[in-house]
Coordinates of C-alpha atoms in Angstrom, one line a residue:
M174 CA 9.8 -3.1 -13.7
K175 CA 8.4 -4.8 -10.6
I176 CA 10.8 -4.2 -7.7
V177 CA 10.6 -6.5 -4.7
A178 CA 12.3 -6.0 -1.3
Y179 CA 13.3 -9.2 0.4
E180 CA 15.5 -10.8 3.0
L181 CA 18.4 -13.0 1.9
N182 CA 20.8 -14.6 4.4
G183 CA 19.3 -12.4 7.1
K184 CA 20.0 -9.2 5.2
A185 CA 17.5 -6.9 3.6
T186 CA 18.0 -6.3 -0.1
Y187 CA 15.9 -5.9 -3.3
G188 CA 15.7 -7.1 -6.9
V189 CA 13.5 -7.1 -9.9
L190 CA 10.6 -9.6 -10.3
Q191 CA 10.4 -11.5 -13.5
D192 CA 7.5 -13.9 -13.6
A193 CA 7.9 -15.9 -10.3
R194 CA 11.6 -15.3 -10.0
I195 CA 13.8 -12.5 -8.8
I196 CA 16.7 -10.9 -10.7
E197 CA 19.4 -10.2 -8.1
V198 CA 21.1 -6.8 -8.1
S199 CA 24.9 -6.7 -8.0
Q200 CA 26.7 -5.8 -4.8
S201 CA 28.4 -2.8 -6.5
F202 CA 24.9 -1.4 -7.4
L203 CA 23.7 -2.1 -3.8
A204 CA 26.7 -0.3 -2.4
R205 CA 25.4 2.9 -4.1
Y206 CA 21.7 2.3 -3.5
P207 CA 21.3 0.0 -0.5
D208 CA 17.5 0.1 -0.4
V209 CA 14.5 1.1 -2.5
R210 CA 14.2 4.5 -0.9
S211 CA 17.8 5.4 -1.7
L212 CA 17.2 4.1 -5.2
L213 CA 14.2 6.5 -5.6
E214 CA 16.0 9.4 -3.9
S215 CA 18.8 9.1 -6.4
R216 CA 16.4 8.9 -9.4
A217 CA 18.1 5.7 -10.3
L218 CA 15.3 3.6 -11.7
P219 CA 16.6 4.0 -15.3
E220 CA 20.0 2.9 -14.1
L221 CA 18.5 -0.2 -12.4
A222 CA 16.6 -1.0 -15.6
A223 CA 19.9 -0.8 -17.6
V224 CA 21.8 -2.9 -15.0
I225 CA 19.3 -5.8 -15.0
K226 CA 18.7 -5.8 -18.8
G227 CA 19.4 -9.3 -20.1
S228 CA 19.9 -10.7 -16.6
T229 CA 18.5 -14.1 -15.6
A230 CA 16.2 -14.3 -12.6
T231 CA 17.7 -16.9 -10.3
L232 CA 15.8 -16.7 -7.0
K233 CA 12.3 -18.2 -6.6
L234 CA 9.9 -15.7 -5.2
Q235 CA 8.2 -18.4 -3.1
D236 CA 11.5 -19.1 -1.3
M237 CA 12.1 -15.5 -0.2
K238 CA 10.8 -13.7 2.8
L239 CA 9.4 -10.5 1.3
L240 CA 9.5 -7.1 2.9
P241 CA 7.3 -4.1 2.2
P242 CA 8.5 -2.6 -1.2
V243 CA 9.6 0.5 0.7
A244 CA 10.5 -0.6 4.2
N245 CA 11.6 2.8 5.5
P246 CA 9.3 5.5 4.1
R247 CA 9.6 8.9 5.7
K248 CA 5.8 9.3 5.6
I249 CA 2.8 7.0 5.1
F250 CA -0.4 8.8 4.3
C251 CA -3.8 7.1 4.0
V252 CA -6.9 8.6 2.5
G253 CA -10.2 7.8 4.2
L254 CA -13.7 7.8 2.8
N255 CA -12.5 8.1 -0.8
Y256 CA -15.1 5.9 -2.6
R257 CA -18.8 6.9 -2.7
T258 CA -19.7 3.3 -1.9
H259 CA -17.7 3.4 1.3
V260 CA -19.0 6.9 2.2
A261 CA -22.6 5.6 1.8
E262 CA -22.1 2.5 4.0
T263 CA -20.5 4.6 6.7
K264 CA -23.4 7.1 6.5
R265 CA -21.0 10.1 6.5
P266 CA -21.6 13.3 4.6
D267 CA -19.7 14.2 1.5
A268 CA -16.5 16.1 2.3
K269 CA -14.8 19.1 0.6
H270 CA -11.3 17.8 1.3
P271 CA -9.6 14.4 1.5
A272 CA -9.7 12.8 5.0
I273 CA -6.0 12.2 5.7
F274 CA -4.5 10.0 8.5
V275 CA -1.0 8.5 8.9
R276 CA 0.4 5.1 9.5
F277 CA 3.8 4.2 11.0
A278 CA 6.3 1.9 9.1
D279 CA 6.1 -0.8 11.8
S280 CA 2.4 -1.1 11.3
L281 CA 3.0 -2.7 7.9
T282 CA 3.9 -6.2 6.9
A283 CA 4.7 -7.7 3.5
H284 CA 3.2 -10.1 1.0
E285 CA 2.9 -13.7 2.4
Q286 CA 3.8 -12.4 5.8
P287 CA 1.1 -12.5 8.6
M288 CA -1.2 -9.6 9.3
M289 CA -1.3 -9.6 13.1
S290 CA -4.7 -9.4 14.7
P291 CA -4.4 -7.8 18.2
A292 CA -6.8 -10.4 19.5
S293 CA -6.0 -9.6 23.2
Y294 CA -7.4 -6.1 22.7
S295 CA -10.1 -6.4 20.0
E296 CA -12.2 -8.8 18.0
M297 CA -12.9 -6.1 15.4
F298 CA -10.0 -6.5 12.9
D299 CA -11.2 -5.4 9.5
Y300 CA -9.8 -5.4 5.9
E301 CA -9.5 -2.5 3.5
G302 CA -8.2 -3.1 0.0
E303 CA -6.5 -0.1 -1.5
L304 CA -4.1 1.1 -4.2
A305 CA -0.8 2.5 -2.8
V306 CA 1.1 5.2 -4.7
V307 CA 4.8 5.6 -4.0
I308 CA 6.4 8.9 -4.6
G309 CA 9.5 9.0 -6.8
K310 CA 10.2 12.7 -7.1
G311 CA 9.6 14.9 -4.0
G312 CA 8.3 18.4 -3.8
R313 CA 5.9 21.0 -2.4
H314 CA 2.9 22.6 -4.0
I315 CA 2.7 20.0 -6.8
A316 CA 0.1 20.9 -9.4
P317 CA -2.4 18.2 -10.4
D318 CA -1.2 18.3 -14.0
D319 CA 2.3 17.5 -12.7
A320 CA 1.3 14.9 -10.1
F321 CA 2.0 11.7 -12.2
D322 CA 5.5 13.0 -12.9
H323 CA 6.1 12.6 -9.1
I324 CA 5.0 8.9 -8.9
A325 CA 7.6 6.1 -8.9
G326 CA 5.0 3.4 -9.0
Y327 CA 2.1 1.5 -7.4
A328 CA 1.5 -1.4 -5.1
C329 CA -1.4 -3.2 -3.4
F330 CA -2.3 -2.2 0.1
N331 CA -4.5 -3.7 2.9
D332 CA -5.3 -1.0 5.4
G333 CA -6.1 -3.5 8.2
T334 CA -8.1 -1.6 10.9
V335 CA -8.9 -2.3 14.5
R336 CA -12.4 -0.8 14.4
D337 CA -13.2 -0.3 18.0
W338 CA -9.8 1.4 18.6
Q339 CA -10.4 3.5 15.5
R340 CA -13.6 4.8 17.1
H341 CA -12.2 5.5 20.6
T342 CA -12.2 9.2 19.6
H343 CA -12.7 11.1 16.4
Q344 CA -8.9 10.6 15.7
W345 CA -8.3 7.3 13.9
T346 CA -4.6 6.8 14.7
P347 CA -4.8 4.0 17.3
G348 CA -7.0 1.8 15.2
K349 CA -4.6 2.1 12.2
N350 CA -1.2 1.5 13.9
F351 CA -1.1 -1.8 15.8
P352 CA 2.1 -3.6 14.6
A353 CA 1.9 -5.5 11.4
T354 CA -1.9 -4.9 10.9
G355 CA -1.5 -3.4 7.4
A356 CA 0.0 -5.1 4.4
F357 CA 1.9 -3.6 1.5
G358 CA 3.2 -5.3 -1.6
P359 CA 4.1 -7.6 -3.2
A360 CA 6.1 -5.4 -5.6
L361 CA 6.5 -1.8 -6.5
V362 CA 5.3 -1.7 -10.1
T363 CA 6.9 1.2 -11.8
A364 CA 4.7 3.9 -13.2
D365 CA 5.7 3.2 -16.8
E366 CA 4.0 -0.2 -16.5
I367 CA 0.6 1.4 -15.9
E368 CA -0.8 3.3 -18.9
D369 CA -4.0 4.5 -17.2
V370 CA -4.5 4.2 -13.5
N371 CA -8.3 4.8 -14.0
K372 CA -8.5 1.5 -15.8
L373 CA -7.3 -0.5 -12.9
T374 CA -9.7 -2.7 -11.0
L375 CA -9.4 -3.5 -7.2
T376 CA -10.7 -6.7 -5.7
T377 CA -10.5 -7.7 -2.0
R378 CA -11.2 -11.4 -1.1
L379 CA -11.5 -13.0 2.3
N380 CA -11.0 -16.8 2.2
G381 CA -11.6 -16.7 -1.5
E382 CA -14.9 -14.8 -1.3
V383 CA -15.1 -11.3 -3.0
M384 CA -15.7 -8.6 -0.4
Q385 CA -14.8 -5.5 -2.4
H386 CA -14.7 -4.8 -6.1
A387 CA -14.3 -1.4 -7.7
S388 CA -12.6 0.6 -10.4
L389 CA -9.9 3.1 -9.5
A390 CA -11.9 5.5 -11.7
D391 CA -14.4 5.6 -8.8
L392 CA -12.1 7.6 -6.5
I393 CA -13.8 10.7 -5.1
F394 CA -10.5 12.6 -4.7
T395 CA -8.3 11.5 -7.6
I396 CA -4.6 10.8 -7.3
P397 CA -3.5 14.2 -8.7
V398 CA -5.8 15.9 -6.2
I399 CA -4.5 13.9 -3.3
I400 CA -0.9 14.7 -4.2
E401 CA -1.7 18.4 -4.6
Y402 CA -3.4 18.5 -1.2
L403 CA -0.7 16.6 0.6
S404 CA 2.2 18.6 -0.9
T405 CA 0.5 21.8 0.1
F406 CA 0.9 21.2 3.8
T407 CA 4.0 19.0 3.8
E408 CA 6.9 18.1 1.5
L409 CA 6.5 14.8 -0.3
N410 CA 9.8 12.8 -0.4
P411 CA 10.9 9.9 -2.6
G412 CA 9.7 6.7 -1.0
D413 CA 6.7 8.2 0.7
V414 CA 3.6 6.0 0.5
I415 CA 0.0 7.1 -0.1
A416 CA -2.8 4.6 0.3
T417 CA -5.6 6.1 -1.7
G418 CA -8.7 4.7 0.0
T419 CA -11.0 1.7 0.1
P420 CA -14.3 1.0 -1.6
G421 CA -17.5 -0.2 0.0
G422 CA -17.8 -3.7 1.3
V423 CA -15.7 -3.5 4.5
G424 CA -16.5 -6.1 7.1
D425 CA -17.5 -3.6 9.7
R426 CA -20.5 -2.3 7.7
R427 CA -21.9 -5.7 6.8
T428 CA -25.0 -7.3 8.4
P429 CA -23.9 -9.0 10.6
P430 CA -20.4 -7.5 10.7
L431 CA -17.6 -9.7 9.3
Y432 CA -14.2 -9.3 10.9
M433 CA -11.0 -11.1 10.1
Q434 CA -10.1 -14.0 12.3
P435 CA -6.8 -15.9 12.9
G436 CA -6.4 -18.3 10.1
D437 CA -8.3 -16.2 7.5
I438 CA -6.6 -15.4 4.2
A439 CA -6.9 -11.8 3.0
E440 CA -6.1 -10.9 -0.6
V441 CA -6.0 -7.6 -2.4
E442 CA -5.7 -7.9 -6.2
I443 CA -5.3 -4.9 -8.5
S444 CA -5.2 -5.5 -12.3
Q445 CA -1.7 -4.9 -13.7
V446 CA -0.3 -4.3 -10.2
G447 CA -0.5 -7.8 -8.6
K448 CA -2.0 -9.7 -5.8
L449 CA -1.2 -9.2 -2.1
R450 CA -1.9 -12.2 0.1
N451 CA -1.7 -12.5 3.9
V452 CA -2.7 -15.0 6.5
V453 CA -4.2 -13.5 9.6
K454 CA -2.5 -14.5 12.9
S455 CA -3.1 -13.6 16.5
A456 CA -0.6 -11.2 18.0

């Protein structure tokens, strides 16, 4: 399934994407599982699949205001420096452990919603195309061999970064958490739709020009390793989001640097997962 969260008549809800239309979920189902996080917490994905089986998609995707697939995750983890091409362009040494930082939920926006450049504070707003992993079954001390059993699904992610604020100190938090600077979506593609995550290909475009292109097989720290590492120091919960890192080609490391400007169109496309599209606007 491809689960989308959206706003209808001023109220947040969710449904299942079928081609370019959305299958609405019944009110009785929503009464039990009012949002995607509660759906995952209750392990109710099979029930949702049964409920929508044979249903007709009635809502046009283009007419809906989409929301991040999980709008209220307890935790959002991001992995830095997780492709060798990106490590090389940053001229950083190899690391023994994943570089982990966090984002806040209000730092994210959805597919076809604006990414907000904090232009009053910075002219260094950069793109970072990534694969996001959404946890379906929580836990601590998750072994790598069991990691994929804990994944609900995947989505595209653009870890929009305010570079000068990222470099104010060695802590990256400020540059990663201006409101609506990151993008997440368009849909949560359930794990059963992806046979082999290593065969996925990620492409980031800015105004139609390819900026980043890589295979997910190029991750330095694989998804099972990341899940094991995170679950060692904290409990992972259903609905938690893990952005797995960006490949080389970021604007900050180009000559000359290339930063996103108001009016630019940023796209992150991952094979079998979808295409996340956002217009950059000035905050």
